[in-house]
């Protein structure tokens, strides 16, 4: 996936307030690359879901959010990383409505629908990294 | 952390969410509302989200929970003022808010609670931008 440049920031995710910070940071980059209001809302909602997963299931971690460019597009990339338990059954975790806790089971599957690129790396016992990109059109 | 104020207008409880709430703030609001519902005989709850920029699964779940809790106290809940971008995102996220009543604005929400209108489901201020584009 396209790498982040200098226009990026890293946030630790260790509490509820960090999820709010992630939303705010994602919003500000989304505005910088002039995503439409609907696309801003989709991206920010996706980052909110992923940051909360990092906190709830990953036991905390970090987010890296910033601007990405390729030959003809600009976008916002957000990556969420934790060293938690990992996801044993990815297909199940990506299923709408499946939760191992008491959520709605919509965070992962919903976030994937809300963004353009979605990448999930997980290993049981090592942790999980989810990276998403929303491109401006 | 500041708690979201709950206003009482006649027999209706009005909550207007004006800040980007932390998850704990969402849970606090849920509890405060349950508390109020149990202590006064309210006809309904109106949650005004016209200032809310995103609704994710956590807040969405709060709407559903409040709707169910208010039912236990014989009160109805109406969520009003949803922004179009939020509505589009909610649908794509997969959050249906099936048992949550929604209305265009505060006035319509209060009308619903007065029982003069029975419409449920999403009502748009204008067609969603992606449909008209
Ligand atoms: N970072 C993570 N580390 C470990 N497990 C995870 C992580 N993210 C998600 N999961 C697992 O995937 C499941 C599905 O996640 P998803 O976000 O879709 O739903 P949820 O968090 O359970 O509910 P919701 O997000 O709708 O409130 C979780 O219940 C959890 O078991
Ligand atoms: Mg989740």
Coordinates of C-alpha atoms and ligand atoms in Angstrom, one line a residue:
Chain A
X1 CA 0.0 0.0 0.0
X2 CA 1.1 3.6 -0.7
X3 CA 3.5 4.9 2.0
X4 CA 2.8 7.9 4.2
X5 CA 5.0 11.0 3.7
X6 CA 5.9 13.8 6.0
X7 CA 2.3 15.0 6.2
X8 CA 1.3 12.5 8.8
X9 CA 1.0 12.0 12.6
X10 CA 1.1 9.2 15.1
X11 CA -1.2 8.9 18.0
X12 CA -1.1 6.4 20.9
X13 CA -4.4 4.7 21.5
X14 CA -4.7 4.0 25.2
X15 CA -8.0 5.5 26.2
X16 CA -11.5 6.6 25.1
X17 CA -10.2 10.2 24.5
X18 CA -7.7 8.9 22.0
X19 CA -10.5 7.5 19.8
X20 CA -11.9 11.1 19.7
X21 CA -8.4 12.4 18.8
X22 CA -8.2 9.8 16.0
X23 CA -11.5 11.1 14.6
X24 CA -10.3 14.7 14.8
X25 CA -7.0 14.0 13.1
X26 CA -8.6 11.9 10.3
X27 CA -11.1 14.8 9.8
X28 CA -8.4 17.4 9.5
X29 CA -6.4 15.4 6.9
X30 CA -9.7 14.6 5.0
X31 CA -10.4 18.3 4.8
X32 CA -6.8 19.0 3.7
X33 CA -7.1 16.7 0.7
X34 CA -10.6 18.0 0.0
X35 CA -12.6 14.8 0.4
X36 CA -16.3 15.5 -0.2
X37 CA -18.3 15.8 3.0
X38 CA -19.8 12.3 2.6
X39 CA -16.3 10.8 2.0
X40 CA -15.0 12.7 5.1
X41 CA -17.8 11.3 7.1
X42 CA -17.2 7.8 5.8
X43 CA -13.5 7.9 6.5
X44 CA -13.9 9.4 10.0
X45 CA -16.5 6.8 10.9
X46 CA -14.2 4.0 9.7
X47 CA -11.3 5.3 11.7
X48 CA -13.5 5.6 14.8
X49 CA -14.5 1.9 14.4
X50 CA -10.9 0.7 13.9
X51 CA -9.4 2.9 16.7
X52 CA -12.0 1.4 19.1
X53 CA -11.1 -2.1 18.1
X54 CA -7.5 -1.4 18.7
X55 CA -8.4 -0.2 22.2
X56 CA -11.0 -2.8 23.1
X57 CA -9.6 -6.0 21.5
X58 CA -6.0 -5.1 20.9
X59 CA -5.5 -3.7 24.4
X60 CA -4.4 -0.4 23.0
X61 CA -1.9 0.5 20.3
X62 CA -1.2 3.3 17.9
X63 CA -2.6 5.0 14.9
X64 CA -0.7 6.6 12.1
X65 CA -2.7 8.9 9.9
X66 CA -1.6 11.1 7.0
X67 CA -1.8 12.1 3.4
X68 CA -0.9 9.7 0.6
X69 CA -0.4 10.5 -3.1
X70 CA 0.0 8.4 -6.2
X71 CA 0.3 9.6 -9.8
X72 CA -3.1 11.1 -10.1
X73 CA -4.8 11.0 -6.7
X74 CA -4.5 12.3 -3.2
X75 CA -5.9 10.5 -0.2
X76 CA -5.9 9.9 3.5
X77 CA -4.3 6.8 4.9
X78 CA -4.9 5.6 8.4
X79 CA -3.2 2.6 10.0
X80 CA -4.0 1.0 13.4
X81 CA -1.6 -1.2 15.1
X82 CA -1.7 -3.3 18.2
X83 CA 0.3 -6.1 19.9
X84 CA -2.8 -7.8 21.2
X85 CA -4.1 -11.3 20.8
X86 CA -4.6 -11.2 17.0
X87 CA -7.7 -12.5 15.2
X88 CA -7.9 -16.3 15.0
X89 CA -10.7 -16.5 12.3
X90 CA -10.5 -13.5 10.0
X91 CA -13.5 -14.6 7.8
X92 CA -15.6 -14.8 10.9
X93 CA -14.4 -11.4 12.2
X94 CA -15.2 -9.8 8.9
X95 CA -18.7 -11.2 8.9
X96 CA -21.5 -8.5 9.4
X97 CA -22.9 -9.0 12.8
X98 CA -20.3 -11.3 14.3
X99 CA -18.8 -10.1 17.6
X100 CA -16.7 -11.8 20.2
X101 CA -17.7 -9.2 22.7
X102 CA -20.9 -7.3 23.0
X103 CA -20.6 -5.0 20.0
X104 CA -22.8 -5.0 16.9
X105 CA -20.1 -6.8 14.8
X106 CA -20.2 -4.1 12.2
X107 CA -16.9 -2.3 12.9
X108 CA -14.5 -4.3 10.6
X109 CA -16.9 -5.2 7.9
X110 CA -18.5 -1.7 7.9
X111 CA -15.1 0.0 7.8
X112 CA -14.2 -2.0 4.8
X113 CA -17.3 -0.8 2.9
X114 CA -16.6 2.8 3.9
X115 CA -13.1 3.1 2.5
X116 CA -11.4 2.5 -0.9
X117 CA -8.5 0.4 0.2
X118 CA -8.6 -2.0 3.2
X119 CA -5.7 -4.2 4.4
X120 CA -5.7 -6.4 7.5
X121 CA -2.7 -8.1 8.9
X122 CA -3.1 -10.3 11.9
X123 CA -1.3 -13.1 13.7
X124 CA -2.5 -14.9 16.8
X125 CA -0.4 -13.9 19.7
X126 CA 1.4 -11.1 17.9
X127 CA -1.2 -8.5 17.1
X128 CA -3.2 -6.8 14.4
X129 CA -2.6 -4.0 11.9
X130 CA -5.5 -2.6 9.8
X131 CA -4.7 0.0 7.1
X132 CA -7.3 1.9 5.2
X133 CA -7.2 4.6 2.4
X134 CA -9.8 7.0 1.2
X135 CA -8.9 8.7 -2.1
X136 CA -10.3 12.0 -3.1
X137 CA -12.0 11.9 -6.5
Chain B
X1 CA -15.8 15.0 31.7
X2 CA -18.9 17.1 31.2
X3 CA -22.2 15.3 30.9
X4 CA -24.6 16.0 28.2
X5 CA -27.5 18.0 29.7
X6 CA -31.0 16.6 29.6
X7 CA -33.7 19.2 29.3
X8 CA -37.2 18.7 30.4
X9 CA -39.9 20.3 28.2
X10 CA -43.3 19.3 29.6
X11 CA -43.4 15.6 29.5
X12 CA -40.6 15.2 27.0
X13 CA -36.9 14.8 27.7
X14 CA -34.7 16.6 25.2
X15 CA -31.0 15.8 24.7
X16 CA -29.0 17.8 22.2
X17 CA -25.6 16.3 21.5
X18 CA -23.2 19.2 20.8
X19 CA -19.8 17.7 21.4
X20 CA -17.8 14.8 20.0
X21 CA -18.6 12.3 22.8
X22 CA -16.1 9.8 24.2
X23 CA -17.5 6.3 24.6
X24 CA -17.7 6.9 28.4
X25 CA -19.7 10.0 27.7
X26 CA -22.1 8.0 25.6
X27 CA -22.6 5.5 28.4
X28 CA -23.1 8.3 31.0
X29 CA -25.8 9.8 28.9
X30 CA -27.5 6.5 28.5
X31 CA -27.5 6.1 32.3
X32 CA -28.6 9.6 33.0
X33 CA -31.6 9.2 30.6
X34 CA -32.6 5.9 32.2
X35 CA -32.4 7.6 35.6
X36 CA -34.6 10.5 34.4
X37 CA -37.1 8.2 32.7
X38 CA -37.5 6.2 36.0
X39 CA -38.1 9.3 38.1
X40 CA -40.5 11.3 36.0
X41 CA -43.3 10.1 33.9
X42 CA -42.1 11.2 30.5
X43 CA -44.0 10.7 27.3
X44 CA -40.9 10.6 25.2
X45 CA -37.2 11.3 24.6
X46 CA -35.9 13.4 21.7
X47 CA -32.3 13.1 20.8
X48 CA -31.1 16.0 18.6
X49 CA -28.1 15.0 16.6
X50 CA -28.1 17.9 14.1
X51 CA -24.7 18.9 15.4
X52 CA -23.3 15.4 15.3
X53 CA -20.7 14.8 12.5
X54 CA -20.4 11.1 12.7
X55 CA -22.5 8.2 14.1
X56 CA -20.5 5.0 14.5
X57 CA -21.6 1.7 15.8
X58 CA -21.1 2.8 19.4
X59 CA -23.4 5.8 19.3
X60 CA -25.8 3.8 17.1
X61 CA -26.0 1.2 19.7
X62 CA -26.8 3.9 22.3
X63 CA -29.8 5.1 20.2
X64 CA -31.1 1.5 20.1
X65 CA -30.5 1.0 23.8
X66 CA -32.2 4.3 24.8
X67 CA -35.1 3.4 22.5
X68 CA -35.5 0.0 24.3
X69 CA -35.0 1.4 27.8
X70 CA -37.6 4.2 27.2
X71 CA -40.1 1.6 26.0
X72 CA -39.7 -0.1 29.5
X73 CA -40.9 3.2 31.0
X74 CA -43.7 3.6 28.5
X75 CA -42.0 6.4 26.6
X76 CA -40.9 6.7 23.0
X77 CA -37.6 7.8 21.6
X78 CA -37.1 9.9 18.5
X79 CA -33.7 10.8 17.0
X80 CA -33.9 14.0 15.1
X81 CA -31.8 16.1 12.8
X82 CA -29.5 13.5 11.2
X83 CA -27.2 15.0 8.7
X84 CA -27.4 13.5 5.2
X85 CA -23.8 12.5 5.1
X86 CA -24.3 10.7 8.4
X87 CA -27.3 8.9 7.1
X88 CA -25.5 7.7 4.0
X89 CA -22.6 6.5 6.1
X90 CA -24.8 4.7 8.5
X91 CA -26.5 2.8 5.7
X92 CA -23.1 1.8 4.3
X93 CA -21.8 0.8 7.7
X94 CA -24.7 -1.5 8.0
X95 CA -26.4 0.1 10.9
X96 CA -30.1 -0.1 10.3
X97 CA -31.3 1.5 13.6
X98 CA -34.4 -0.7 13.0
X99 CA -36.3 0.1 16.2
X100 CA -35.2 3.7 16.5
X101 CA -37.7 6.3 15.3
X102 CA -36.2 9.2 13.4
X103 CA -37.6 12.6 12.3
X104 CA -36.3 15.5 10.2
X105 CA -36.1 18.0 13.0
X106 CA -37.0 18.8 16.5
X107 CA -40.5 20.1 15.6
X108 CA -41.4 16.9 13.7
X109 CA -39.9 14.8 16.5
X110 CA -42.1 16.5 19.1
X111 CA -45.1 16.1 16.7
X112 CA -44.4 12.4 16.6
X113 CA -44.4 12.2 20.4
X114 CA -47.6 14.1 20.6
X115 CA -49.0 11.3 18.4
X116 CA -50.2 13.6 15.6
X117 CA -48.0 11.8 13.1
X118 CA -47.0 8.2 12.9
X119 CA -44.3 8.2 10.3
X120 CA -41.2 6.2 11.1
X121 CA -37.9 5.7 9.4
X122 CA -35.5 8.1 7.8
X123 CA -36.8 11.3 6.5
X124 CA -34.6 13.5 4.4
X125 CA -34.1 17.2 4.4
X126 CA -33.3 16.8 0.8
X127 CA -32.4 13.8 -1.3
X128 CA -29.0 12.3 -0.4
X129 CA -26.3 14.0 -2.6
X130 CA -25.1 10.7 -4.1
X131 CA -28.6 9.9 -5.4
X132 CA -29.1 13.3 -7.2
X133 CA -25.6 13.6 -8.5
Ligands
LIG1 N1 -7.5 -5.3 16.8 C1 -8.2 -6.4 17.1 N2 -7.5 -7.4 17.8 C2 -8.2 -8.6 18.1 N3 -9.4 -8.9 17.7 C3 -10.1 -8.0 16.9 C4 -9.5 -6.7 16.6 N4 -10.4 -6.0 15.9 C5 -11.5 -6.8 15.8 N5 -11.3 -8.0 16.4 C6 -12.3 -9.1 16.5 O1 -13.2 -9.0 15.4 C7 -14.5 -9.0 15.9 C8 -15.3 -8.1 15.0 O2 -14.9 -6.8 15.0 P1 -16.0 -5.6 14.7 O3 -15.3 -4.3 14.9 O4 -16.5 -5.9 13.3 O5 -17.2 -5.9 15.7 P2 -17.2 -5.5 17.2 O6 -16.1 -4.6 17.6 O7 -17.3 -6.8 18.0 O8 -18.6 -4.7 17.3 P3 -18.9 -3.2 16.8 O9 -17.6 -2.7 16.2 O10 -19.9 -3.3 15.8 O11 -19.3 -2.5 18.0 C9 -14.4 -8.5 17.3 O12 -15.5 -8.9 18.1 C10 -13.1 -9.1 17.8 O13 -13.3 -10.4 18.2
LIG2 MG1 -15.6 -2.9 16.6

